[in-house]
């Protein structure tokens, strides 16, 4: 179950909100979330994703599930989580990275509890993908009201 998400303060009109999605391998959940925010945000949000222990490649079932809805992440590569990425972000959304996620004051931290798609087929990834999309749509509504 997803914990109650505190409201994100919307940025000023000049500011472009910066969001970092973090999961352990940066091969599934965080990749899908970043792709949705980039797609739905249409350039109005700066998006990053990273992992505390990045995999060698994005999960092929995740690539396939996103491709089914017209979002191509086949060329994406998992990235290692850096302090610089956290410092540059207004909102840091974690998805199971636990204590490996650095904490810096002044950032908004949200924890999205979602099943890990690792080792699962496309059929099992679809509902995870759809939940992530709903979370991203809610986040976008908070970051860019109106």
CSV table of N, CA and C in Angstrom, one decimal:
chain,number,residue,atom,x,y,z
A,1,UNK,N,0.8,-1.2,0.0
A,1,UNK,CA,0.0,0.0,0.0
A,1,UNK,C,0.9,1.2,0.0
A,2,UNK,N,0.5,2.2,-0.7
A,2,UNK,CA,1.3,3.5,-0.8
A,2,UNK,C,1.0,4.3,0.4
A,3,UNK,N,2.0,4.8,1.1
A,3,UNK,CA,1.8,5.7,2.2
A,3,UNK,C,1.2,7.0,1.7
A,4,UNK,N,0.5,7.7,2.6
A,4,UNK,CA,-0.1,9.0,2.3
A,4,UNK,C,1.0,9.9,1.8
A,5,UNK,N,0.9,10.5,0.7
A,5,UNK,CA,1.9,11.4,0.1
A,5,UNK,C,1.7,12.8,0.5
A,6,UNK,N,2.7,13.4,1.2
A,6,UNK,CA,2.5,14.8,1.5
A,6,UNK,C,2.5,15.7,0.2
A,7,UNK,N,1.8,16.8,0.3
A,7,UNK,CA,1.7,17.7,-0.9
A,7,UNK,C,3.1,18.3,-1.2
A,8,UNK,N,3.4,18.4,-2.5
A,8,UNK,CA,4.7,19.0,-2.9
A,8,UNK,C,4.4,20.5,-3.2
A,9,UNK,N,5.2,21.3,-2.7
A,9,UNK,CA,5.0,22.8,-2.9
A,9,UNK,C,5.3,23.0,-4.4
A,10,UNK,N,4.3,23.7,-5.1
A,10,UNK,CA,4.6,24.0,-6.5
A,10,UNK,C,5.7,25.0,-6.7
A,11,UNK,N,6.5,24.9,-7.7
A,11,UNK,CA,7.6,25.9,-7.9
A,11,UNK,C,7.0,27.2,-8.4
A,12,UNK,N,7.9,28.2,-8.3
A,12,UNK,CA,7.5,29.5,-8.9
A,12,UNK,C,7.4,29.4,-10.4
A,13,UNK,N,6.8,30.3,-11.1
A,13,UNK,CA,6.6,30.2,-12.5
A,13,UNK,C,7.9,30.1,-13.3
A,14,UNK,N,8.9,30.7,-12.8
A,14,UNK,CA,10.2,30.6,-13.5
A,14,UNK,C,11.0,29.3,-13.3
A,15,UNK,N,10.7,28.7,-12.2
A,15,UNK,CA,11.4,27.5,-11.8
A,15,UNK,C,10.9,26.3,-12.5
A,16,UNK,N,11.9,25.4,-12.9
A,16,UNK,CA,11.5,24.1,-13.4
A,16,UNK,C,11.8,23.1,-12.3
A,17,UNK,N,10.7,22.4,-11.9
A,17,UNK,CA,10.9,21.4,-10.8
A,17,UNK,C,11.8,20.3,-11.3
A,18,UNK,N,12.6,19.9,-10.3
A,18,UNK,CA,13.6,18.8,-10.6
A,18,UNK,C,13.3,17.6,-9.7
A,19,UNK,N,13.1,16.4,-10.4
A,19,UNK,CA,12.6,15.2,-9.7
A,19,UNK,C,13.6,14.1,-9.9
A,20,UNK,N,14.0,13.4,-8.9
A,20,UNK,CA,14.9,12.2,-8.9
A,20,UNK,C,14.1,11.0,-8.5
A,21,UNK,N,14.1,10.0,-9.3
A,21,UNK,CA,13.5,8.7,-8.9
A,21,UNK,C,14.6,7.7,-8.6
A,22,UNK,N,14.5,7.0,-7.5
A,22,UNK,CA,15.5,6.1,-7.0
A,22,UNK,C,15.0,4.8,-6.6
A,23,UNK,N,15.6,3.7,-7.2
A,23,UNK,CA,15.3,2.4,-6.7
A,23,UNK,C,16.7,1.7,-6.7
A,24,UNK,N,16.7,0.4,-6.2
A,24,UNK,CA,18.0,-0.2,-6.0
A,24,UNK,C,18.8,-0.4,-7.3
A,25,UNK,N,18.1,-1.0,-8.3
A,25,UNK,CA,18.9,-1.3,-9.6
A,25,UNK,C,18.7,-0.3,-10.7
A,26,UNK,N,17.8,0.6,-10.5
A,26,UNK,CA,17.5,1.6,-11.6
A,26,UNK,C,17.3,0.9,-12.9
A,27,UNK,N,16.6,-0.2,-12.8
A,27,UNK,CA,16.3,-1.0,-14.0
A,27,UNK,C,14.8,-1.3,-14.2
A,28,UNK,N,14.0,-0.8,-13.3
A,28,UNK,CA,12.5,-1.1,-13.4
A,28,UNK,C,11.7,0.1,-13.0
A,29,UNK,N,11.3,0.2,-11.7
A,29,UNK,CA,10.4,1.2,-11.2
A,29,UNK,C,10.9,2.6,-11.5
A,30,UNK,N,12.1,2.9,-11.1
A,30,UNK,CA,12.6,4.3,-11.3
A,30,UNK,C,12.7,4.6,-12.8
A,31,UNK,N,13.0,3.7,-13.7
A,31,UNK,CA,13.0,3.9,-15.1
A,31,UNK,C,11.6,4.2,-15.6
A,32,UNK,N,10.6,3.4,-15.2
A,32,UNK,CA,9.3,3.7,-15.7
A,32,UNK,C,8.8,5.0,-15.2
A,33,UNK,N,9.0,5.3,-13.9
A,33,UNK,CA,8.5,6.6,-13.3
A,33,UNK,C,9.2,7.8,-14.1
A,34,UNK,N,10.5,7.7,-14.3
A,34,UNK,CA,11.2,8.8,-15.0
A,34,UNK,C,10.6,9.0,-16.4
A,35,UNK,N,10.4,7.8,-17.1
A,35,UNK,CA,9.9,7.9,-18.5
A,35,UNK,C,8.5,8.5,-18.5
A,36,UNK,N,7.6,8.1,-17.6
A,36,UNK,CA,6.3,8.7,-17.5
A,36,UNK,C,6.3,10.2,-17.2
A,37,UNK,N,7.2,10.6,-16.3
A,37,UNK,CA,7.3,12.1,-16.0
A,37,UNK,C,7.8,12.9,-17.1
A,38,UNK,N,8.8,12.3,-17.8
A,38,UNK,CA,9.3,13.0,-19.0
A,38,UNK,C,8.2,13.1,-20.1
A,39,UNK,N,7.5,12.0,-20.3
A,39,UNK,CA,6.5,12.0,-21.3
A,39,UNK,C,5.3,12.9,-21.0
A,40,UNK,N,4.8,12.8,-19.8
A,40,UNK,CA,3.6,13.5,-19.4
A,40,UNK,C,4.0,15.0,-19.0
A,41,UNK,N,5.2,15.2,-18.6
A,41,UNK,CA,5.6,16.6,-18.2
A,41,UNK,C,6.0,17.4,-19.4
A,42,UNK,N,6.2,16.8,-20.5
A,42,UNK,CA,6.5,17.5,-21.8
A,42,UNK,C,7.5,18.6,-21.7
A,43,UNK,N,8.6,18.3,-21.0
A,43,UNK,CA,9.7,19.4,-20.9
A,43,UNK,C,9.5,20.4,-19.8
A,44,UNK,N,8.4,20.3,-19.0
A,44,UNK,CA,8.1,21.2,-17.9
A,44,UNK,C,8.8,20.8,-16.6
A,45,UNK,N,9.4,19.6,-16.6
A,45,UNK,CA,10.0,19.1,-15.4
A,45,UNK,C,11.3,18.5,-15.8
A,46,UNK,N,12.4,18.7,-14.9
A,46,UNK,CA,13.7,18.1,-15.1
A,46,UNK,C,13.6,16.7,-14.4
A,47,UNK,N,13.9,15.6,-15.1
A,47,UNK,CA,13.8,14.3,-14.5
A,47,UNK,C,15.1,13.6,-14.5
A,48,UNK,N,15.4,12.9,-13.4
A,48,UNK,CA,16.5,12.0,-13.3
A,48,UNK,C,16.1,10.7,-12.7
A,49,UNK,N,16.9,9.6,-12.9
A,49,UNK,CA,16.6,8.4,-12.2
A,49,UNK,C,18.0,7.8,-11.9
A,50,UNK,N,18.1,7.0,-10.8
A,50,UNK,CA,19.3,6.4,-10.4
A,50,UNK,C,19.1,5.2,-9.5
A,51,UNK,N,20.1,4.5,-9.2
A,51,UNK,CA,20.0,3.3,-8.4
A,51,UNK,C,21.1,3.2,-7.4
A,52,UNK,N,20.9,2.7,-6.2
A,52,UNK,CA,21.9,2.5,-5.2
A,52,UNK,C,22.9,1.4,-5.6
A,53,UNK,N,22.4,0.4,-6.4
A,53,UNK,CA,23.3,-0.6,-6.9
A,53,UNK,C,22.8,-0.9,-8.3
A,54,UNK,N,23.1,-0.1,-9.3
A,54,UNK,CA,22.6,-0.2,-10.6
A,54,UNK,C,22.9,-1.5,-11.3
A,55,UNK,N,21.9,-2.0,-12.1
A,55,UNK,CA,22.0,-3.2,-12.9
A,55,UNK,C,22.8,-2.9,-14.1
A,56,UNK,N,23.1,-3.9,-14.9
A,56,UNK,CA,23.8,-3.7,-16.2
A,56,UNK,C,22.9,-3.1,-17.3
A,57,UNK,N,21.6,-3.4,-17.2
A,57,UNK,CA,20.7,-3.0,-18.2
A,57,UNK,C,19.3,-2.8,-17.6
A,58,UNK,N,18.4,-2.1,-18.3
A,58,UNK,CA,17.0,-2.0,-17.9
A,58,UNK,C,16.3,-3.4,-18.1
A,59,UNK,N,15.5,-3.7,-17.2
A,59,UNK,CA,14.8,-5.0,-17.2
A,59,UNK,C,14.0,-5.1,-18.6
A,60,UNK,N,14.2,-6.1,-19.4
A,60,UNK,CA,13.6,-6.3,-20.7
A,60,UNK,C,12.0,-6.3,-20.6
A,61,UNK,N,11.5,-6.9,-19.5
A,61,UNK,CA,10.0,-6.9,-19.3
A,61,UNK,C,9.5,-5.5,-19.1
A,62,UNK,N,10.3,-4.6,-18.4
A,62,UNK,CA,9.9,-3.2,-18.2
A,62,UNK,C,10.0,-2.5,-19.6
A,63,UNK,N,11.0,-2.7,-20.3
A,63,UNK,CA,11.1,-2.1,-21.7
A,63,UNK,C,9.9,-2.5,-22.5
A,64,UNK,N,9.5,-3.8,-22.5
A,64,UNK,CA,8.4,-4.3,-23.3
A,64,UNK,C,7.1,-3.7,-22.8
A,65,UNK,N,6.9,-3.6,-21.5
A,65,UNK,CA,5.6,-3.0,-20.9
A,65,UNK,C,5.5,-1.6,-21.3
A,66,UNK,N,6.6,-0.8,-21.3
A,66,UNK,CA,6.5,0.6,-21.6
A,66,UNK,C,6.3,0.8,-23.1
A,67,UNK,N,6.9,-0.1,-23.9
A,67,UNK,CA,6.7,-0.1,-25.4
A,67,UNK,C,5.3,-0.3,-25.8
A,68,UNK,N,4.6,-1.1,-25.0
A,68,UNK,CA,3.2,-1.4,-25.3
A,68,UNK,C,2.3,-0.1,-25.3
A,69,UNK,N,2.7,0.9,-24.5
A,69,UNK,CA,2.0,2.1,-24.4
A,69,UNK,C,2.6,3.3,-25.1
A,70,UNK,N,3.6,2.9,-26.0
A,70,UNK,CA,4.2,3.9,-26.8
A,70,UNK,C,5.4,4.7,-26.2
A,71,UNK,N,6.0,4.2,-25.1
A,71,UNK,CA,7.1,4.9,-24.5
A,71,UNK,C,8.3,4.0,-24.6
A,72,UNK,N,9.3,4.5,-25.4
A,72,UNK,CA,10.5,3.7,-25.7
A,72,UNK,C,11.6,4.0,-24.7
A,73,UNK,N,12.0,3.0,-23.9
A,73,UNK,CA,13.1,3.2,-22.9
A,73,UNK,C,14.2,2.2,-23.2
A,74,UNK,N,14.2,1.6,-24.4
A,74,UNK,CA,15.1,0.5,-24.8
A,74,UNK,C,16.6,1.0,-24.7
A,75,UNK,N,16.8,2.3,-25.0
A,75,UNK,CA,18.2,2.8,-25.0
A,75,UNK,C,18.6,3.3,-23.6
A,76,UNK,N,17.7,3.3,-22.6
A,76,UNK,CA,18.1,3.8,-21.3
A,76,UNK,C,19.1,2.9,-20.7
A,77,UNK,N,20.0,3.4,-19.8
A,77,UNK,CA,20.9,2.6,-19.1
A,77,UNK,C,20.8,3.0,-17.6
A,78,UNK,N,20.9,2.0,-16.7
A,78,UNK,CA,20.9,2.3,-15.3
A,78,UNK,C,22.0,3.2,-14.9
A,79,UNK,N,21.8,4.1,-13.9
A,79,UNK,CA,22.8,5.0,-13.5
A,79,UNK,C,23.0,4.9,-12.0
A,80,UNK,N,24.2,5.2,-11.5
A,80,UNK,CA,24.5,5.1,-10.1
A,80,UNK,C,24.0,6.4,-9.4
A,81,UNK,N,23.4,6.2,-8.2
A,81,UNK,CA,22.9,7.3,-7.4
A,81,UNK,C,24.1,8.1,-6.9
A,82,UNK,N,24.0,9.4,-7.1
A,82,UNK,CA,25.1,10.3,-6.7
A,82,UNK,C,24.5,11.4,-5.8
A,83,UNK,N,25.4,11.9,-4.9
A,83,UNK,CA,25.0,13.0,-4.0
A,83,UNK,C,24.6,14.2,-4.8
A,84,UNK,N,25.3,14.4,-5.9
A,84,UNK,CA,25.0,15.6,-6.8
A,84,UNK,C,23.6,15.5,-7.3
A,85,UNK,N,23.1,14.3,-7.7
A,85,UNK,CA,21.8,14.2,-8.3
A,85,UNK,C,20.7,14.5,-7.2
A,86,UNK,N,21.0,14.1,-6.0
A,86,UNK,CA,20.1,14.3,-4.9
A,86,UNK,C,20.1,15.8,-4.6
A,87,UNK,N,21.2,16.4,-4.5
A,87,UNK,CA,21.3,17.9,-4.2
A,87,UNK,C,20.6,18.7,-5.2
A,88,UNK,N,20.7,18.3,-6.5
A,88,UNK,CA,20.1,19.1,-7.6
A,88,UNK,C,18.6,18.9,-7.7
A,89,UNK,N,18.0,18.0,-6.9
A,89,UNK,CA,16.6,17.7,-7.1
A,89,UNK,C,15.8,18.4,-6.0
A,90,UNK,N,14.6,18.8,-6.4
A,90,UNK,CA,13.6,19.4,-5.5
A,90,UNK,C,12.8,18.3,-4.8
A,91,UNK,N,12.5,17.2,-5.5
A,91,UNK,CA,11.8,16.1,-5.0
A,91,UNK,C,12.6,14.8,-5.3
A,92,UNK,N,12.7,14.0,-4.3
A,92,UNK,CA,13.4,12.7,-4.4
A,92,UNK,C,12.4,11.6,-4.1
A,93,UNK,N,12.1,10.8,-5.0
A,93,UNK,CA,11.1,9.7,-4.8
A,93,UNK,C,11.8,8.4,-4.8
A,94,UNK,N,11.7,7.7,-3.6
A,94,UNK,CA,12.4,6.4,-3.5
A,94,UNK,C,11.4,5.3,-3.6
A,95,UNK,N,11.9,4.2,-4.1
A,95,UNK,CA,11.1,3.0,-4.4
A,95,UNK,C,11.9,1.8,-4.0
A,96,UNK,N,12.1,1.7,-2.7
A,96,UNK,CA,12.8,0.5,-2.2
A,96,UNK,C,14.3,0.6,-2.0
A,97,UNK,N,14.9,1.8,-2.0
A,97,UNK,CA,16.4,1.8,-1.9
A,97,UNK,C,16.8,1.8,-0.4
A,98,UNK,N,15.9,2.0,0.5
A,98,UNK,CA,16.2,1.9,1.9
A,98,UNK,C,17.2,2.9,2.4
A,99,UNK,N,18.1,2.5,3.2
A,99,UNK,CA,19.1,3.5,3.8
A,99,UNK,C,20.1,3.9,2.8
A,100,UNK,N,20.2,3.3,1.6
A,100,UNK,CA,21.2,3.7,0.6
A,100,UNK,C,20.9,5.1,0.0
A,101,UNK,N,19.7,5.6,0.2
A,101,UNK,CA,19.4,6.9,-0.3
A,101,UNK,C,19.9,8.0,0.6
A,102,UNK,N,20.8,8.9,0.1
A,102,UNK,CA,21.3,10.0,0.9
A,102,UNK,C,20.1,11.0,1.2
A,103,UNK,N,20.2,11.7,2.4
A,103,UNK,CA,19.2,12.6,2.8
A,103,UNK,C,19.9,14.0,2.9
A,104,UNK,N,19.3,15.0,2.3
A,104,UNK,CA,19.7,16.4,2.4
A,104,UNK,C,18.6,17.3,2.7
A,105,UNK,N,18.8,18.1,3.7
A,105,UNK,CA,17.7,19.1,4.1
A,105,UNK,C,17.3,19.9,2.9
A,106,UNK,N,16.0,20.3,2.9
A,106,UNK,CA,15.5,21.2,1.8
A,106,UNK,C,15.0,20.5,0.6
A,107,UNK,N,15.1,19.1,0.7
A,107,UNK,CA,14.5,18.3,-0.4
A,107,UNK,C,13.2,17.7,0.1
A,108,UNK,N,12.3,17.5,-0.8
A,108,UNK,CA,11.1,16.8,-0.4
A,108,UNK,C,11.3,15.3,-0.8
A,109,UNK,N,11.1,14.4,0.2
A,109,UNK,CA,11.3,13.0,0.0
A,109,UNK,C,10.0,12.3,0.1
A,110,UNK,N,9.7,11.5,-0.9
A,110,UNK,CA,8.5,10.7,-1.0
A,110,UNK,C,8.9,9.2,-1.2
A,111,UNK,N,8.2,8.3,-0.5
A,111,UNK,CA,8.4,6.9,-0.7
A,111,UNK,C,7.2,6.2,-1.3
A,112,UNK,N,7.4,5.7,-2.5
A,112,UNK,CA,6.4,5.0,-3.2
A,112,UNK,C,6.7,3.5,-3.0
A,113,UNK,N,5.8,2.8,-2.3
A,113,UNK,CA,5.9,1.4,-2.1
A,113,UNK,C,5.3,0.7,-3.3
A,114,UNK,N,6.1,0.0,-4.1
A,114,UNK,CA,5.7,-0.7,-5.3
A,114,UNK,C,6.4,-2.0,-5.4
A,115,UNK,N,5.8,-3.0,-5.9
A,115,UNK,CA,6.5,-4.3,-6.1
A,115,UNK,C,7.7,-4.1,-7.0
A,116,UNK,N,8.7,-4.9,-6.8
A,116,UNK,CA,9.9,-4.9,-7.7
A,116,UNK,C,9.6,-5.7,-8.9
A,117,UNK,N,9.7,-5.2,-10.1
A,117,UNK,CA,9.5,-6.0,-11.3
A,117,UNK,C,10.6,-7.0,-11.7
A,118,UNK,N,11.7,-6.9,-10.9
A,118,UNK,CA,12.8,-7.8,-11.2
A,118,UNK,C,12.4,-9.3,-11.2
A,119,UNK,N,12.8,-10.0,-12.3
A,119,UNK,CA,12.5,-11.4,-12.4
A,119,UNK,C,11.1,-11.7,-12.8
A,120,UNK,N,10.3,-10.7,-13.1
A,120,UNK,CA,8.9,-10.9,-13.5
A,120,UNK,C,8.7,-10.7,-15.0
A,121,UNK,N,7.7,-11.3,-15.6
A,121,UNK,CA,7.4,-11.2,-17.0
A,121,UNK,C,6.5,-9.9,-17.2
A,122,UNK,N,6.3,-9.6,-18.5
A,122,UNK,CA,5.5,-8.5,-18.9
A,122,UNK,C,4.1,-8.4,-18.2
A,123,UNK,N,3.5,-9.6,-18.1
A,123,UNK,CA,2.1,-9.6,-17.5
A,123,UNK,C,2.1,-9.1,-16.1
A,124,UNK,N,3.2,-9.4,-15.3
A,124,UNK,CA,3.3,-9.0,-13.9
A,124,UNK,C,3.8,-7.5,-13.8
A,125,UNK,N,4.4,-7.0,-14.9
A,125,UNK,CA,5.0,-5.7,-14.9
A,125,UNK,C,3.9,-4.7,-15.2
A,126,UNK,N,2.9,-5.1,-16.0
A,126,UNK,CA,1.8,-4.1,-16.4
A,126,UNK,C,1.1,-3.4,-15.2
A,127,UNK,N,0.7,-4.2,-14.2
A,127,UNK,CA,0.0,-3.5,-13.1
A,127,UNK,C,0.9,-2.5,-12.3
A,128,UNK,N,2.2,-2.9,-12.2
A,128,UNK,CA,3.2,-2.0,-11.6
A,128,UNK,C,3.3,-0.8,-12.4
A,129,UNK,N,3.5,-0.9,-13.7
A,129,UNK,CA,3.6,0.2,-14.6
A,129,UNK,C,2.4,1.2,-14.5
A,130,UNK,N,1.2,0.6,-14.4
A,130,UNK,CA,0.0,1.4,-14.4
A,130,UNK,C,-0.1,2.1,-13.0
A,131,UNK,N,0.3,1.5,-11.9
A,131,UNK,CA,0.3,2.2,-10.6
A,131,UNK,C,1.3,3.3,-10.7
A,132,UNK,N,2.5,3.1,-11.3
A,132,UNK,CA,3.5,4.2,-11.4
A,132,UNK,C,2.9,5.3,-12.1
A,133,UNK,N,2.2,5.1,-13.2
A,133,UNK,CA,1.6,6.2,-14.0
A,133,UNK,C,0.7,7.0,-13.2
A,134,UNK,N,-0.2,6.4,-12.4
A,134,UNK,CA,-1.1,7.1,-11.6
A,134,UNK,C,-0.4,8.0,-10.6
A,135,UNK,N,0.7,7.4,-9.9
A,135,UNK,CA,1.5,8.2,-9.0
A,135,UNK,C,2.1,9.4,-9.7
A,136,UNK,N,2.6,9.2,-10.9
A,136,UNK,CA,3.3,10.3,-11.6
A,136,UNK,C,2.3,11.3,-12.0
A,137,UNK,N,1.1,10.9,-12.5
A,137,UNK,CA,0.0,11.9,-12.8
A,137,UNK,C,-0.3,12.8,-11.6
A,138,UNK,N,-0.4,12.1,-10.4
A,138,UNK,CA,-0.7,12.9,-9.2
A,138,UNK,C,0.4,13.9,-8.9
A,139,UNK,N,1.6,13.4,-9.0
A,139,UNK,CA,2.8,14.2,-8.7
A,139,UNK,C,2.8,15.4,-9.7
A,140,UNK,N,2.6,15.1,-10.9
A,140,UNK,CA,2.6,16.2,-11.9
A,140,UNK,C,1.5,17.3,-11.6
A,141,UNK,N,0.4,16.8,-11.2
A,141,UNK,CA,-0.7,17.7,-10.8
A,141,UNK,C,-0.3,18.7,-9.6
A,142,UNK,N,0.6,18.1,-8.8
A,142,UNK,CA,1.1,18.9,-7.6
A,142,UNK,C,2.2,19.9,-8.1
A,143,UNK,N,3.1,19.4,-8.9
A,143,UNK,CA,4.2,20.2,-9.4
A,143,UNK,C,3.8,21.3,-10.3
A,144,UNK,N,2.8,21.0,-11.2
A,144,UNK,CA,2.4,21.9,-12.2
A,144,UNK,C,0.9,22.1,-12.2
A,145,UNK,N,0.4,22.7,-11.1
A,145,UNK,CA,-1.1,22.9,-11.0
A,145,UNK,C,-1.6,23.8,-12.2
A,146,UNK,N,-2.8,23.4,-12.6
A,146,UNK,CA,-3.4,24.3,-13.7
A,146,UNK,C,-2.9,23.9,-15.0
